[in-house]
Tab-separated table of C-alpha atoms in Angstrom:
chain	number	residue	atom	x	y	z
K	18	MET	CA	52.904	-48.537	-104.938
K	19	ALA	CA	49.310	-48.158	-103.571
K	20	HIS	CA	48.013	-50.365	-106.405
K	21	MET	CA	50.583	-53.025	-106.381
K	22	THR	CA	49.004	-56.150	-106.734
K	23	GLN	CA	49.426	-58.430	-103.737
K	24	LEU	CA	51.634	-61.395	-104.001
K	25	PRO	CA	49.955	-64.559	-103.330
K	26	THR	CA	50.862	-66.004	-99.479
K	27	ARG	CA	49.681	-69.203	-97.746
K	28	GLU	CA	46.804	-67.112	-95.926
K	29	ASN	CA	45.526	-65.880	-99.265
K	30	ILE	CA	45.464	-68.812	-101.212
K	31	ALA	CA	42.524	-70.635	-101.299
K	32	PRO	CA	43.049	-74.539	-100.713
K	33	PRO	CA	42.211	-76.708	-103.649
K	34	ALA	CA	38.776	-78.565	-103.782
K	35	PRO	CA	39.204	-81.962	-102.492
K	36	ARG	CA	38.859	-84.760	-105.127
K	37	PRO	CA	36.336	-87.648	-104.556
K	38	ALA	CA	38.261	-90.320	-103.023
K	39	LEU	CA	38.211	-93.795	-104.818
K	40	THR	CA	36.294	-96.747	-102.893
K	41	THR	CA	38.149	-99.249	-101.606
K	42	GLU	CA	37.049	-102.955	-101.720
K	43	PRO	CA	37.618	-105.730	-99.438
K	44	GLU	CA	39.377	-107.698	-102.095
K	45	ASP	CA	41.943	-104.847	-102.834
K	46	ALA	CA	44.263	-106.244	-100.347
K	47	GLU	CA	44.435	-109.593	-102.338
K	48	ARG	CA	44.714	-107.970	-105.765
K	49	ALA	CA	47.701	-105.967	-104.378
K	50	GLU	CA	49.447	-108.786	-103.122
K	51	GLY	CA	49.048	-110.594	-106.286
K	52	LEU	CA	50.440	-107.772	-107.958
K	53	ARG	CA	53.556	-107.653	-105.910
K	54	ARG	CA	53.800	-110.964	-106.251
K	55	MET	CA	53.957	-110.768	-109.779
K	56	ARG	CA	56.410	-107.783	-109.953
K	57	ARG	CA	58.594	-109.780	-107.976
K	58	LEU	CA	58.840	-112.606	-110.311
K	59	ALA	CA	59.200	-110.180	-113.446
K	60	THR	CA	61.787	-108.494	-111.753
K	61	GLY	CA	63.339	-111.763	-110.590
K	62	LEU	CA	63.864	-112.782	-114.267
K	63	LEU	CA	65.270	-109.635	-115.154
K	64	VAL	CA	67.786	-109.913	-112.290
K	65	LEU	CA	68.583	-113.714	-113.487
K	66	ALA	CA	69.419	-112.662	-116.940
K	67	ALA	CA	71.693	-110.021	-115.579
K	68	LEU	CA	73.609	-111.980	-113.416
K	69	VAL	CA	73.935	-114.845	-116.245
K	70	PHE	CA	75.346	-112.213	-118.716
K	71	LEU	CA	77.694	-111.112	-115.944
K	72	VAL	CA	79.032	-114.572	-115.549
K	73	THR	CA	79.170	-115.669	-118.991
K	74	HIS	CA	81.126	-112.179	-119.682
K	75	LEU	CA	83.644	-112.296	-116.627
K	76	PHE	CA	84.192	-116.071	-116.476
K	77	THR	CA	83.949	-117.635	-119.955
K	78	ASP	CA	85.326	-117.162	-123.445
K	79	LEU	CA	82.028	-116.683	-125.039
K	80	THR	CA	82.400	-119.832	-127.343
K	81	GLY	CA	80.434	-122.782	-127.917
K	82	VAL	CA	77.626	-123.208	-125.528
K	83	TRP	CA	78.531	-120.261	-123.630
K	84	GLY	CA	78.384	-117.849	-126.767
K	85	PHE	CA	74.471	-118.781	-126.783
K	86	VAL	CA	73.955	-118.465	-122.787
K	87	ALA	CA	75.591	-115.138	-123.312
K	88	ARG	CA	73.325	-114.047	-126.242
K	89	ALA	CA	70.073	-115.402	-124.589
K	90	SER	CA	70.867	-113.546	-121.496
K	91	GLU	CA	71.664	-110.338	-123.363
K	92	ALA	CA	68.173	-110.174	-125.269
K	93	ALA	CA	66.433	-111.591	-122.425
K	94	MET	CA	67.841	-108.431	-120.309
K	95	ILE	CA	66.811	-106.131	-123.555
K	96	GLY	CA	63.243	-107.626	-123.788
K	97	ALA	CA	62.763	-107.681	-119.984
K	98	ILE	CA	63.899	-103.897	-119.789
K	99	ALA	CA	61.750	-102.709	-122.831
K	100	ASP	CA	58.600	-104.316	-121.617
K	101	TRP	CA	59.233	-102.996	-118.228
K	102	PHE	CA	59.551	-99.567	-119.702
K	103	ALA	CA	56.141	-100.116	-121.664
K	104	VAL	CA	54.078	-101.343	-118.665
K	105	THR	CA	55.634	-98.624	-116.493
K	106	ALA	CA	55.015	-95.777	-118.641
K	107	LEU	CA	51.475	-96.884	-118.808
K	108	PHE	CA	51.150	-95.481	-115.091
K	109	ARG	CA	53.850	-93.480	-114.285
K	110	HIS	CA	57.246	-91.760	-115.339
K	111	PRO	CA	59.897	-94.496	-115.392
K	112	LEU	CA	62.429	-93.882	-112.822
K	113	GLY	CA	61.127	-90.611	-111.907
K	114	LEU	CA	62.100	-89.219	-115.580
K	115	LYS	CA	59.657	-87.285	-117.562
K	116	ILE	CA	60.335	-88.759	-120.699
K	117	PRO	CA	57.817	-88.000	-123.466
K	118	HIS	CA	54.915	-90.619	-123.791
K	119	THR	CA	55.110	-91.825	-120.345
K	120	ALA	CA	52.549	-91.409	-117.460
K	121	ILE	CA	49.994	-92.173	-120.141
K	122	ILE	CA	46.857	-92.878	-117.911
K	123	PRO	CA	47.434	-89.785	-115.271
K	124	ARG	CA	47.922	-87.736	-118.316
K	125	LYS	CA	45.201	-88.865	-120.316
K	126	LYS	CA	42.318	-90.131	-118.044
K	127	ASP	CA	39.946	-87.940	-119.178
K	128	VAL	CA	40.340	-88.589	-122.681
K	129	LEU	CA	40.632	-92.407	-121.886
K	130	GLY	CA	37.286	-92.046	-119.851
K	131	GLU	CA	35.776	-90.327	-122.798
K	132	SER	CA	36.984	-93.144	-125.102
K	133	LEU	CA	35.674	-95.946	-122.876
K	134	SER	CA	32.806	-94.333	-122.087
K	135	ASN	CA	31.898	-94.056	-126.097
K	136	PHE	CA	32.964	-97.363	-126.663
K	137	VAL	CA	30.660	-98.592	-124.193
K	138	ALA	CA	27.746	-96.759	-125.711
K	139	VAL	CA	28.368	-97.826	-129.341
K	140	ASN	CA	29.349	-101.261	-128.844
K	141	PHE	CA	27.199	-102.395	-125.583
K	142	LEU	CA	24.268	-100.084	-124.981
K	143	LYS	CA	22.252	-100.899	-128.033
K	144	SER	CA	18.936	-102.508	-128.616
K	145	HIS	CA	20.183	-105.767	-130.252
K	146	THR	CA	22.789	-106.471	-127.621
K	147	VAL	CA	20.779	-105.370	-124.373
K	148	ALA	CA	17.413	-107.439	-125.729
K	149	PRO	CA	18.863	-110.778	-126.216
K	150	LYS	CA	20.487	-110.997	-123.019
K	151	LEU	CA	17.518	-109.974	-121.138
K	152	ARG	CA	15.307	-112.472	-122.785
K	153	LYS	CA	17.483	-115.085	-121.945
K	154	ALA	CA	17.688	-113.698	-118.262
K	155	GLU	CA	14.011	-114.836	-117.960
K	156	ILE	CA	13.255	-111.948	-115.778
K	157	THR	CA	9.563	-112.516	-115.479
K	158	ARG	CA	9.995	-116.386	-114.023
K	159	ARG	CA	12.517	-115.403	-111.619
K	160	ALA	CA	10.700	-112.199	-110.522
K	161	GLY	CA	7.720	-115.118	-110.135
K	162	ASN	CA	9.800	-117.499	-108.199
K	163	TRP	CA	10.809	-114.575	-105.658
K	164	LEU	CA	7.333	-113.399	-105.344
K	165	GLU	CA	5.927	-116.717	-104.674
K	166	GLN	CA	7.367	-116.533	-101.298
K	167	GLU	CA	4.646	-115.432	-98.367
K	168	LYS	CA	7.881	-113.463	-96.894
K	169	ASN	CA	8.646	-111.929	-100.005
K	170	GLN	CA	4.620	-110.977	-100.773
K	171	ALA	CA	4.662	-109.215	-97.196
K	172	ILE	CA	7.588	-107.176	-98.233
K	173	VAL	CA	6.232	-105.899	-101.135
K	174	VAL	CA	2.738	-105.166	-99.474
K	175	GLU	CA	4.664	-103.460	-96.756
K	176	ARG	CA	6.808	-101.346	-99.206
K	177	ALA	CA	3.574	-100.400	-100.809
K	178	GLY	CA	2.104	-99.405	-97.901
K	179	GLN	CA	4.959	-97.337	-96.243
K	180	GLY	CA	5.112	-95.765	-100.110
K	181	LEU	CA	1.233	-94.983	-99.523
K	182	GLU	CA	1.560	-93.736	-96.216
K	183	TYR	CA	4.514	-91.416	-96.960
K	184	VAL	CA	2.206	-89.755	-100.020
K	185	LEU	CA	-0.574	-89.389	-97.622
K	186	LYS	CA	1.565	-87.753	-94.978
K	187	ARG	CA	2.885	-85.030	-97.135
K	188	VAL	CA	-0.129	-84.001	-98.868
K	189	ASP	CA	-2.362	-81.936	-96.603
K	190	ASP	CA	-5.847	-80.624	-96.595
K	191	ASP	CA	-4.540	-76.960	-97.559
K	192	ALA	CA	-3.276	-78.334	-101.039
K	193	ILE	CA	-6.428	-80.319	-101.539
K	194	GLU	CA	-8.482	-77.476	-100.993
K	195	GLY	CA	-6.059	-74.968	-103.326
K	196	ILE	CA	-6.400	-77.661	-106.062
K	197	THR	CA	-10.157	-78.069	-105.905
K	198	ARG	CA	-10.946	-74.233	-105.636
K	199	ASN	CA	-8.328	-72.963	-108.049
K	200	VAL	CA	-7.803	-75.711	-110.529
K	201	LEU	CA	-10.568	-78.568	-110.570
K	202	VAL	CA	-13.887	-76.219	-109.978
K	203	PRO	CA	-12.448	-73.678	-112.600
K	204	LYS	CA	-11.563	-76.334	-114.970
K	205	LEU	CA	-15.041	-78.128	-114.465
K	206	VAL	CA	-16.951	-74.492	-114.939
K	207	SER	CA	-15.139	-74.007	-118.292
K	208	THR	CA	-15.383	-77.374	-119.747
K	209	HIS	CA	-18.392	-78.387	-121.857
K	210	LYS	CA	-20.064	-80.941	-119.682
K	211	SER	CA	-23.653	-81.502	-121.288
K	212	PRO	CA	-22.448	-83.812	-123.901
K	213	VAL	CA	-20.583	-85.885	-121.419
K	214	LEU	CA	-23.408	-85.907	-119.290
K	215	GLY	CA	-25.621	-86.897	-122.301
K	216	ARG	CA	-23.365	-89.787	-123.116
K	217	LEU	CA	-23.069	-91.001	-119.648
K	218	LEU	CA	-26.958	-90.837	-119.190
K	219	GLN	CA	-27.594	-92.704	-122.535
K	220	GLU	CA	-24.872	-95.378	-121.789
K	221	ILE	CA	-26.808	-95.883	-118.473
K	222	VAL	CA	-30.236	-96.107	-119.942
K	223	GLN	CA	-29.118	-98.599	-122.565
K	224	ASP	CA	-27.095	-100.846	-120.030
K	225	GLY	CA	-30.250	-100.791	-117.788
K	226	ALA	CA	-28.351	-99.389	-115.041
K	227	HIS	CA	-30.947	-97.274	-113.603
K	228	HIS	CA	-33.687	-100.143	-113.400
K	229	ARG	CA	-32.626	-100.559	-109.661
K	230	LEU	CA	-32.981	-96.961	-108.996
K	231	VAL	CA	-36.561	-96.783	-110.444
K	232	ASP	CA	-37.064	-100.042	-108.629
K	233	LEU	CA	-36.234	-98.447	-105.219
K	234	VAL	CA	-38.083	-95.096	-106.047
K	235	VAL	CA	-41.633	-96.821	-106.958
K	236	GLY	CA	-41.555	-99.336	-103.889
K	237	GLU	CA	-40.659	-96.621	-101.809
K	238	ALA	CA	-43.550	-94.564	-103.102
K	239	TYR	CA	-45.950	-97.327	-102.848
K	240	VAL	CA	-44.998	-97.821	-99.116
K	241	TRP	CA	-45.202	-94.253	-98.569
K	242	LEU	CA	-48.712	-93.629	-100.276
K	243	ALA	CA	-49.999	-96.581	-98.419
K	244	ASN	CA	-48.798	-95.358	-94.900
K	245	ASN	CA	-50.049	-92.080	-95.747
K	246	PRO	CA	-53.766	-92.301	-96.918
K	247	ARG	CA	-54.945	-88.912	-95.657
K	248	VAL	CA	-52.658	-87.448	-98.333
K	249	ILE	CA	-54.851	-88.030	-101.114
K	250	ASP	CA	-57.933	-87.350	-98.664
K	251	GLU	CA	-56.538	-83.890	-98.332
K	252	ILE	CA	-55.871	-83.210	-102.057
K	253	VAL	CA	-59.405	-84.330	-102.921
K	254	ALA	CA	-60.913	-82.047	-100.406
K	255	GLN	CA	-58.942	-79.226	-101.370
K	256	LYS	CA	-59.745	-79.544	-105.062
K	257	ALA	CA	-63.322	-80.427	-104.464
K	258	PRO	CA	-66.011	-77.538	-104.899
K	259	ASP	CA	-67.452	-76.579	-101.186
K	260	TRP	CA	-71.248	-77.561	-102.279
K	261	VAL	CA	-70.010	-81.312	-103.054
K	262	PRO	CA	-71.103	-83.191	-100.124
K	263	GLY	CA	-68.347	-85.114	-97.487
K	264	PHE	CA	-69.277	-88.559	-98.300
K	265	LEU	CA	-68.923	-87.938	-102.161
K	266	ASN	CA	-65.490	-86.856	-101.290
K	267	ASP	CA	-64.848	-89.814	-99.229
K	268	THR	CA	-65.811	-92.143	-102.322
K	269	VAL	CA	-63.705	-90.287	-104.566
K	270	SER	CA	-60.772	-90.379	-102.383
K	271	ASN	CA	-60.967	-94.007	-101.727
K	272	ARG	CA	-61.258	-94.893	-105.377
K	273	LEU	CA	-58.563	-92.526	-105.956
K	274	ARG	CA	-56.179	-94.068	-103.603
K	275	LYS	CA	-57.142	-97.472	-104.931
K	276	GLU	CA	-56.161	-96.888	-108.424
K	277	VAL	CA	-53.110	-94.874	-107.448
K	278	LEU	CA	-51.904	-97.745	-105.189
K	279	GLY	CA	-52.858	-100.187	-107.964
K	280	TRP	CA	-50.919	-98.306	-110.740
K	281	VAL	CA	-47.965	-98.112	-108.703
K	282	ALA	CA	-47.858	-101.672	-107.552
K	283	GLU	CA	-48.224	-102.524	-111.491
K	284	VAL	CA	-45.171	-100.096	-112.425
K	285	ARG	CA	-43.116	-102.152	-109.307
K	286	ASP	CA	-44.080	-105.303	-110.171
K	287	GLN	CA	-43.662	-105.370	-114.011
K	288	PRO	CA	-40.441	-104.639	-115.570
K	289	TYR	CA	-41.566	-104.061	-119.015
K	290	HIS	CA	-44.549	-101.484	-117.802
K	291	LYS	CA	-45.486	-98.828	-120.301
K	292	ALA	CA	-44.525	-96.412	-117.732
K	293	ARG	CA	-40.921	-97.742	-117.655
K	294	GLN	CA	-40.648	-97.706	-121.251
K	295	ALA	CA	-41.867	-94.295	-121.633
K	296	LEU	CA	-39.549	-93.421	-118.660
K	297	ASP	CA	-36.952	-94.684	-120.606
K	298	ARG	CA	-37.604	-93.463	-124.091
K	299	TRP	CA	-37.640	-90.068	-122.238
K	300	LEU	CA	-34.083	-90.199	-120.642
K	301	LEU	CA	-32.926	-91.234	-124.354
K	302	GLU	CA	-34.353	-88.041	-125.568
K	303	LEU	CA	-33.093	-86.413	-122.715
K	304	ALA	CA	-29.484	-87.692	-123.590
K	305	GLU	CA	-29.731	-86.866	-127.180
K	306	ALA	CA	-30.584	-83.264	-126.408
K	307	LEU	CA	-27.716	-83.019	-123.967
K	308	LYS	CA	-25.492	-84.116	-126.542
K	309	SER	CA	-26.539	-81.454	-128.784
K	310	ASP	CA	-26.947	-77.541	-128.855
K	311	THR	CA	-30.471	-77.262	-127.403
K	312	THR	CA	-31.890	-75.067	-124.804
K	313	ILE	CA	-31.997	-78.114	-122.529
K	314	ALA	CA	-27.999	-78.527	-122.970
K	315	GLU	CA	-27.675	-74.648	-122.148
K	316	ARG	CA	-29.964	-74.971	-119.293
K	317	ALA	CA	-28.005	-77.941	-117.816
K	318	GLU	CA	-24.870	-76.211	-118.085
K	319	GLY	CA	-26.128	-73.260	-116.142
K	320	VAL	CA	-27.521	-75.553	-113.632
K	321	LEU	CA	-24.018	-77.462	-113.387
K	322	ASP	CA	-22.011	-74.345	-113.308
K	323	ASP	CA	-23.960	-72.631	-110.444
K	324	LEU	CA	-23.942	-76.079	-108.240
K	325	LEU	CA	-19.832	-76.135	-109.182
K	326	ARG	CA	-19.715	-72.524	-107.684
K	327	GLN	CA	-21.244	-73.191	-104.628
K	328	GLU	CA	-18.771	-73.284	-101.810
K	329	GLY	CA	-20.361	-76.650	-100.442
K	330	VAL	CA	-18.669	-78.137	-103.308
K	331	VAL	CA	-15.080	-77.336	-101.921
K	332	HIS	CA	-16.297	-78.730	-98.658
K	333	SER	CA	-17.702	-81.916	-99.720
K	334	VAL	CA	-14.621	-82.862	-101.695
K	335	LEU	CA	-12.471	-82.079	-98.535
K	336	GLU	CA	-14.934	-84.333	-96.731
K	337	VAL	CA	-14.620	-87.006	-99.056
K	338	TRP	CA	-10.793	-86.648	-99.205
K	339	ALA	CA	-10.643	-86.791	-95.426
K	340	SER	CA	-12.762	-90.121	-95.381
K	341	LEU	CA	-10.806	-91.578	-98.326
K	342	LYS	CA	-7.705	-90.692	-96.424
K	343	ARG	CA	-8.580	-92.287	-92.993
K	344	LEU	CA	-9.747	-95.320	-94.976
K	345	LEU	CA	-6.442	-95.665	-96.576
K	346	ARG	CA	-4.213	-95.270	-93.565
K	347	GLY	CA	-6.295	-97.684	-91.867
K	348	ALA	CA	-5.865	-100.059	-94.714
K	349	VAL	CA	-2.341	-99.399	-94.566
K	350	LEU	CA	-1.710	-100.075	-91.005
K	351	ASP	CA	-3.888	-103.062	-90.572
K	352	THR	CA	-1.219	-105.575	-91.530
K	353	GLU	CA	-3.501	-108.231	-90.853
K	354	GLY	CA	-6.670	-106.595	-92.461
K	355	GLU	CA	-8.554	-107.519	-95.214
K	356	VAL	CA	-7.010	-105.385	-97.520
K	357	HIS	CA	-3.490	-106.664	-97.063
K	358	ALA	CA	-4.840	-110.455	-97.224
K	359	ARG	CA	-6.431	-109.543	-100.683
K	360	ILE	CA	-3.290	-107.687	-101.889
K	361	ARG	CA	-1.202	-110.819	-101.033
K	362	GLY	CA	-3.612	-113.181	-102.546
K	363	LEU	CA	-3.354	-111.361	-105.699
K	364	LEU	CA	0.365	-111.306	-105.382
K	365	ALA	CA	0.311	-114.857	-105.113
K	366	GLN	CA	-1.694	-115.152	-108.115
K	367	ILE	CA	0.381	-113.227	-110.203
K	368	ALA	CA	3.369	-114.978	-109.040
K	369	ASP	CA	1.811	-118.250	-109.864
K	370	ARG	CA	0.992	-117.122	-113.513
K	371	MET	CA	4.674	-115.836	-114.087
K	372	VAL	CA	5.817	-118.947	-112.993
K	373	ASN	CA	3.663	-121.716	-114.776
K	374	ASP	CA	2.150	-119.622	-117.600
K	375	VAL	CA	5.050	-120.045	-120.075
K	376	GLU	CA	3.302	-117.771	-122.931
K	377	PHE	CA	2.478	-115.185	-120.463
K	378	ALA	CA	6.294	-115.153	-119.124
K	379	ARG	CA	7.659	-114.852	-122.518
K	380	SER	CA	5.156	-112.119	-123.509
K	381	MET	CA	6.443	-110.418	-120.648
K	382	ASP	CA	9.992	-110.855	-121.070
K	383	ASP	CA	9.971	-109.768	-124.661
K	384	ARG	CA	8.102	-106.439	-123.479
K	385	ILE	CA	10.822	-105.849	-120.680
K	386	ALA	CA	13.406	-106.804	-123.376
K	387	ARG	CA	12.063	-104.241	-126.129
K	388	ALA	CA	11.623	-101.577	-123.450
K	389	ALA	CA	15.129	-102.082	-122.157
K	390	GLY	CA	16.531	-102.126	-125.625
K	391	ASP	CA	14.688	-98.921	-126.569
K	392	LEU	CA	16.053	-97.200	-123.549
K	393	ALA	CA	19.471	-98.196	-123.929
K	394	GLU	CA	19.292	-97.253	-127.483
K	395	SER	CA	17.866	-93.884	-126.763
K	396	PHE	CA	20.028	-93.103	-123.674
K	397	GLY	CA	22.983	-95.035	-123.891
K	398	PRO	CA	25.563	-92.074	-124.433
K	399	GLU	CA	23.803	-90.293	-121.180
K	400	LEU	CA	24.006	-93.699	-119.213
K	401	ALA	CA	27.530	-94.350	-120.909
K	402	SER	CA	28.705	-90.711	-119.371
K	403	VAL	CA	28.619	-92.202	-115.933
K	404	ILE	CA	31.888	-93.550	-116.916
K	405	SER	CA	33.642	-90.409	-118.223
K	406	ASP	CA	32.257	-88.375	-115.388
K	407	THR	CA	33.244	-90.797	-112.782
K	408	ILE	CA	37.033	-90.894	-114.014
K	409	ALA	CA	37.000	-87.272	-114.469
K	410	GLY	CA	36.411	-86.854	-111.001
K	411	TRP	CA	39.267	-89.046	-109.892
K	412	ASP	CA	42.558	-87.838	-108.630
K	413	ALA	CA	44.982	-88.476	-111.572
K	414	ARG	CA	47.722	-90.254	-109.503
K	415	GLU	CA	44.984	-92.149	-107.568
K	416	ALA	CA	43.116	-93.166	-110.528
K	417	SER	CA	46.476	-94.609	-111.773
K	418	ASP	CA	47.100	-96.749	-108.862
K	419	ARG	CA	43.876	-98.044	-108.664
K	420	ILE	CA	43.654	-98.977	-112.301
K	421	GLU	CA	47.203	-100.652	-111.772
K	422	LEU	CA	45.763	-102.664	-108.878
K	423	TYR	CA	43.155	-104.129	-111.247
K	424	VAL	CA	44.843	-104.730	-114.690
K	425	GLY	CA	48.568	-104.572	-113.615
K	426	ARG	CA	49.386	-108.258	-112.300
K	427	ASP	CA	48.013	-109.396	-115.907
K	428	LEU	CA	50.579	-106.536	-117.291
K	429	GLN	CA	53.392	-108.164	-115.397
K	430	TYR	CA	52.852	-110.986	-117.808
K	431	ILE	CA	54.441	-109.070	-120.877
K	432	ARG	CA	57.498	-108.713	-118.821
K	433	ILE	CA	57.830	-112.396	-118.421
K	434	ASN	CA	57.087	-113.016	-121.890
K	435	GLY	CA	59.383	-110.293	-123.008
K	436	THR	CA	62.036	-111.861	-120.821
K	437	VAL	CA	61.493	-115.286	-122.187
K	438	ILE	CA	61.124	-114.326	-126.040
K	439	GLY	CA	63.856	-112.020	-125.799
K	440	ALA	CA	66.166	-115.203	-124.573
K	441	LEU	CA	64.921	-117.265	-127.424
K	442	VAL	CA	65.493	-114.492	-129.999
K	443	GLY	CA	68.744	-114.296	-128.856
K	444	LEU	CA	69.449	-118.135	-129.194
K	445	VAL	CA	68.054	-117.900	-132.701
K	446	ILE	CA	70.360	-114.566	-133.714
K	447	HIS	CA	73.443	-116.280	-132.200
K	448	ALA	CA	72.777	-119.438	-134.024
K	449	ILE	CA	72.183	-117.309	-137.283
K	450	THR	CA	75.378	-115.581	-136.828
K	451	LEU	CA	77.418	-118.835	-136.527
K	452	ILE	CA	75.758	-120.415	-139.504
K	453	LEU	CA	75.720	-117.478	-142.035
K	454	PRO	CA	79.907	-117.345	-142.429
K	455	ARG	CA	79.769	-120.751	-143.279
K	456	ILE	CA	77.414	-120.449	-146.203
């Protein structure tokens, strides 16, 4: 008895997990009233057919016109009851009787949800159905019309600023330091950098982007030499023998200073000076050497690796990041600043093109349509599974009531049609029974 299984009681039975409740729309009250009205009409026709049937059978001899009335009411009752049973069997057990193949939706809601999901995926979420619909929607033009309004431009800029501010708040200095120290620097050290440096140097020289730097260096060199004449005097004095007279050193210094300043001035003032051309040739040769496996490339790699391993590199990156973060946050918070104004101006230009450039709008619509069509084609089953997953999460009884609320009003027309058609069929059958014996 010690090992007897404990019987379940209210205390040890866990309550069932609550099912997700269905949402209620404001229009549901109107739908419910429409459903009740149509039910009353369909039921009223059934009651009317029954009353006519009783009256004709109790108070007439069922001959002549009364025969037609009696048979029409009888057939109308049969049609009304049959269609009532069919409609009711979709949502519940008629009269509470658990007749086979009734309460179809509560019992089969998961299967119906899966079938509906597959139907939507196969017939609707396809590229050839989605893409044309999106092309007709003219998304680009409509978006341009929305973006043309200044208040909407301000909304876009504000939302973008809030997103950037959100990112900046969540990226701290420790994370940047860790990425720099543990990821960025090791990756740069392990990368073969000299070919990249060689190609970069070659592009700079061929584009002439270094000429301004050369102009700056030569110009500053000329100013410095002109302002420091004693430098050349000291060099000459140090290199000259002790027995050379002082006046001779001064003569040489003055002459050398004049020649050096003149040569530097020529380099400064002549864009195609031989010295500049020689520098360009040397830089191009250096670039070729860096792109190849040469000793210069190896030495450059070593120098760059030593520089990258210095602790100051990490600190420099952190300082740059701090400055950049301050600038970005300042630009984001200053809604009347130049950055916001420029972005709004750019949005206005984009909106104008989206509205007025027909070819551009058509091209963008086509790209959007093709992209959406491809996505629908690729992820159609996953998207459509929202239907089956949602229906599977519904309570069976509540789901049935909800579906009936949406489609039950139209289904009542089946009962009305069944009553009317039944009456007509009853008339035809009674007429045939009267005609056949006379043939």
